[in-house]
Coordinates of C-alpha atoms in Angstrom, one line a residue:
X1 CA 0.0 0.0 0.0
X2 CA 1.3 3.5 -0.8
X3 CA 0.9 6.7 1.1
X4 CA -1.2 9.4 -0.5
X5 CA 1.5 11.9 0.4
X6 CA 3.9 10.0 -1.8
X7 CA 1.5 10.1 -4.7
X8 CA 1.0 13.9 -4.2
X9 CA 4.7 14.6 -4.0
X10 CA 5.7 12.1 -6.7
X11 CA 8.5 10.8 -4.5
X12 CA 8.5 7.0 -4.7
X13 CA 12.1 6.4 -3.7
X14 CA 11.1 4.5 -0.6
X15 CA 9.5 1.7 -2.6
X16 CA 11.0 -1.2 -4.5
X17 CA 12.0 -0.5 -8.1
X18 CA 9.0 -2.4 -9.7
X19 CA 6.6 -0.6 -7.3
X20 CA 8.2 2.7 -8.2
X21 CA 7.5 2.0 -11.9
X22 CA 3.9 1.2 -11.2
X23 CA 3.4 4.2 -9.0
X24 CA 5.0 6.5 -11.5
X25 CA 2.6 5.3 -14.2
X26 CA -0.3 5.5 -11.7
X27 CA 0.7 9.1 -10.9
X28 CA 1.0 10.2 -14.5
X29 CA -2.4 8.7 -15.4
X30 CA -4.0 10.1 -12.4
X31 CA -2.7 13.6 -13.3
X32 CA -4.2 13.2 -16.8
X33 CA -7.6 12.2 -15.4
X34 CA -7.6 15.0 -12.8
X35 CA -6.8 17.6 -15.5
X36 CA -9.5 16.2 -17.8
X37 CA -12.1 16.2 -15.2
X38 CA -11.3 19.7 -13.9
X39 CA -11.4 21.0 -17.5
X40 CA -14.7 19.2 -18.2
X41 CA -16.3 20.5 -15.0
X42 CA -15.4 24.1 -15.8
X43 CA -16.6 23.8 -19.4
X44 CA -19.9 22.3 -18.2
X45 CA -20.4 25.1 -15.7
X46 CA -19.6 27.8 -18.3
X47 CA -21.9 26.3 -20.9
X48 CA -24.8 25.9 -18.5
X49 CA -24.4 29.5 -17.3
X50 CA -24.3 30.8 -20.9
X51 CA -27.4 28.7 -21.9
X52 CA -29.4 29.9 -18.9
X53 CA -28.4 33.5 -19.5
X54 CA -26.6 33.6 -16.2
X55 CA -23.8 36.0 -15.6
X56 CA -21.7 33.3 -14.0
X57 CA -19.6 32.7 -17.1
X58 CA -18.5 36.3 -17.0
X59 CA -17.4 35.8 -13.4
X60 CA -15.4 32.7 -14.3
X61 CA -13.7 34.6 -17.2
X62 CA -13.2 37.6 -15.0
X63 CA -11.5 35.5 -12.3
X64 CA -9.2 33.9 -14.9
X65 CA -8.3 37.3 -16.4
X66 CA -7.9 39.1 -13.1
X67 CA -6.0 36.4 -11.2
X68 CA -4.5 34.5 -14.1
X69 CA -4.6 30.8 -14.8
X70 CA -1.3 29.1 -15.2
X71 CA -2.9 25.9 -16.6
X72 CA -3.4 22.5 -15.1
X73 CA -0.4 21.0 -16.9
X74 CA 1.9 23.2 -14.9
X75 CA 0.3 22.5 -11.5
X76 CA 1.6 20.0 -9.0
X77 CA -0.3 16.8 -8.4
X78 CA -1.1 18.1 -4.9
X79 CA -2.6 21.3 -6.3
X80 CA -4.6 19.3 -8.9
X81 CA -5.9 17.0 -6.1
X82 CA -6.9 20.0 -4.0
X83 CA -8.8 21.6 -6.9
X84 CA -10.5 18.3 -7.7
X85 CA -11.6 17.8 -4.1
X86 CA -13.0 21.4 -4.0
X87 CA -15.2 20.6 -7.1
X88 CA -16.0 17.0 -6.3
X89 CA -16.3 14.8 -3.2
X90 CA -14.1 12.1 -1.7
X91 CA -16.4 9.4 -3.0
X92 CA -15.8 10.6 -6.6
X93 CA -12.1 10.7 -5.9
X94 CA -12.1 7.1 -4.7
X95 CA -13.9 6.1 -7.9
X96 CA -11.3 8.0 -9.9
X97 CA -8.4 6.2 -8.1
X98 CA -10.2 2.9 -8.9
X99 CA -10.6 3.9 -12.5
X100 CA -6.8 4.6 -12.8
X101 CA -5.9 1.4 -11.0
X102 CA -8.2 -0.7 -13.3
X103 CA -6.7 0.9 -16.4
X104 CA -3.2 0.0 -15.4
X105 CA -4.0 -3.7 -14.8

């Protein structure tokens, strides 16, 4: 079993070599899924607000323009996880971990 802190930091040096290889693959795939889900959630939120005539999409764009958006690909795994858990819940995160794990089998 691995520690979530190791996954977040990307430091797998305490594990045997074959486990390190698996954890590195797991971490990379998890990052891709996290980025994709964060992007999809934001897009859905923006499109729904546009369709409903809401001003929420302007707030989202205003936030990005005012505070910048460095992009998910440049964020650490820990930051991606924090953002993900702000938008979703722990149950969805567990399902995501299972999805990544099943894909690597």
